[in-house]
Amino acid sequence: MTDSRKIKFNDEFDFKLFLNITRKSIKYIVLFAILLFAAVFVYLRYTQPVYEAACIVQINTDDKAEKLFDNKTYYEDDIYRKIEIMRSPVFMQRVLSNLPLGVSVFVKGNILNFELYDDVPFDIQYEIVDSGFYGLPMVVEVRDSDFVVSEINGSPADTRFHFHEPVSLPQVKFVFTPLNGDSKAFFSANRNKQFILKFNNPKDLAAKYSQQVNIAVINDVAKTIRISLKDYNPRKAADIVNSVAREFAAFEVEYQKNSSTSILEFIDSQLGQVEENLDESKDSLRNSAGPVVDSTIDRTTLQSRLFELDNLIAVNSSEIEALENFQNTFINGNADIITLLSLISGIESQVYLSPYLQSLKELEIKKQELLLRVTENSTAIESLNSQIDFQRKIIKESTTGLISKYKKQQQRYQTEKNNILRMLGRPVISSMNQQSRIERYYTVNEKFYNQLIEKKIEYSIAQAGYVSQLIVLQPAQSSYNPVSPNNKLIWIGAFIFAIVVSFAFLILRYVLYNEVVSLRDVKKLTSVPVLGVIPKYKS
């Protein structure tokens, strides 16, 4: 009998029953809505808002220098290559180096911490001691007239300091300086506040923001792109985005000038060399001209002097060759003193260099004898080493000076010889074939020189005309309307969710409702005619 009093399934809709179920479920629906809206409120209240800053730029391809000289530009106009440059960590490190991101300062709250960015009330000068401290938090509390480092990376600490007082920790060294020099105003405004400091590694920051900065092409034909960044601080997001555009504009100019600068440096070096070649060719042509012989000149005396100059030039050449051989052997250190003396034997410079070589030999012998009694690190050995080094320096400089002196003498002798040859009517270059070769060489150098001058003018003008091809159409502004979380969207979604869940709850209860509440329910369970209902009353 107990089982026969239950309805197995509601296969017909009963509006009165549905209203009755709704009335009984209203308290559960209200409780669910209160809990849902409370959860949404807590989420919106204690979720860090995310802000977005964006700027729109256009990459212009109008190269006036290219149009002026009809030259192909050395800078690629592929917009996607430029976007990859902007996204690269190396370029991002250049962008961030101009922003105050070395130290991140947060105001500690009960639940959320707020980054101050460029609104820090004090200046920090620091030096990282332990590179592993990058990115780790350090809590600094503000007291009545000083500071306390109360926590370092979660570990308690107790280091008190004042403004302008250097603080040396195992991880970092730093000094606090008040803005505008007013420490009293700082303590009155920030007493009992807690600041969280994080020292940032530039490479880590560059890698982080190179992934977060979003660069997208808006119009491929118009060469417009959108640079955007989402961050918890709206001013920092705007500054980074604007700095990306600004630094890329400067980078473009530098990149375009690099090739022109290299070409101009090459042209300058070639101009100097070509000028020397032209001067030498002029002198050779002038010397080969065969001047008119003066009949009053004593030819015998001049020929005697010419013979004497030939001997002097030969002696000087031998002297220079011997000295250069000696110098190379001495510098390489491949020979002993006896070998070095043999290299300068019989030349004039032997008189100057032999005493120095003898002194060097005596010092080395003395050093070898002393090493039998003392160690290599003794004071006496160090003193002898200093004397030996000084003696070697004297020999080296003396040899260089002698070579320079003989080369100058050689040049004077050769000049005097050429003058005598011209006075005697003998051309310095006697062959006409050689003279023709010099003339051709001079013509080629002159033409090359003129071409270099023209190219130098062109590239100088082109370099002066290089400007940034990036035009900022819309700079980034600090927007204080967060993109996440979206309060309006979340509240609407929560309201719709509450309605849907409540309605689903009512339908579920209605479908699963199987109690007998009326005469109609009894008739569904039996085929016996029902005359009426006898109510049951509790005594």
Coordinates of N, CA and C in Angstrom, one line a residue, residues 348-357:
E348 N 128.4 50.1 -38.3 CA 128.6 51.3 -37.4 C 127.8 51.3 -36.1
S349 N 126.7 50.7 -36.1 CA 125.8 50.7 -34.9 C 126.3 49.8 -33.8
Q350 N 127.4 49.0 -34.2 CA 127.9 48.1 -33.1 C 128.5 48.9 -32.0
V351 N 129.0 50.0 -32.2 CA 129.6 50.9 -31.2 C 128.5 51.3 -30.2
Y352 N 127.3 51.5 -30.7 CA 126.2 52.0 -29.8 C 125.5 50.8 -29.0
L353 N 125.4 49.7 -29.7 CA 124.6 48.6 -29.1 C 125.4 47.6 -28.3
S354 N 126.7 47.5 -28.6 CA 127.5 46.5 -27.9 C 127.5 46.7 -26.3
P355 N 127.7 47.9 -25.8 CA 127.7 48.1 -24.4 C 126.4 47.6 -23.7
Y356 N 125.3 47.9 -24.4 CA 124.0 47.5 -23.8 C 123.9 46.0 -23.8
L357 N 124.4 45.3 -24.9 CA 124.3 43.9 -24.9 C 125.2 43.2 -23.9

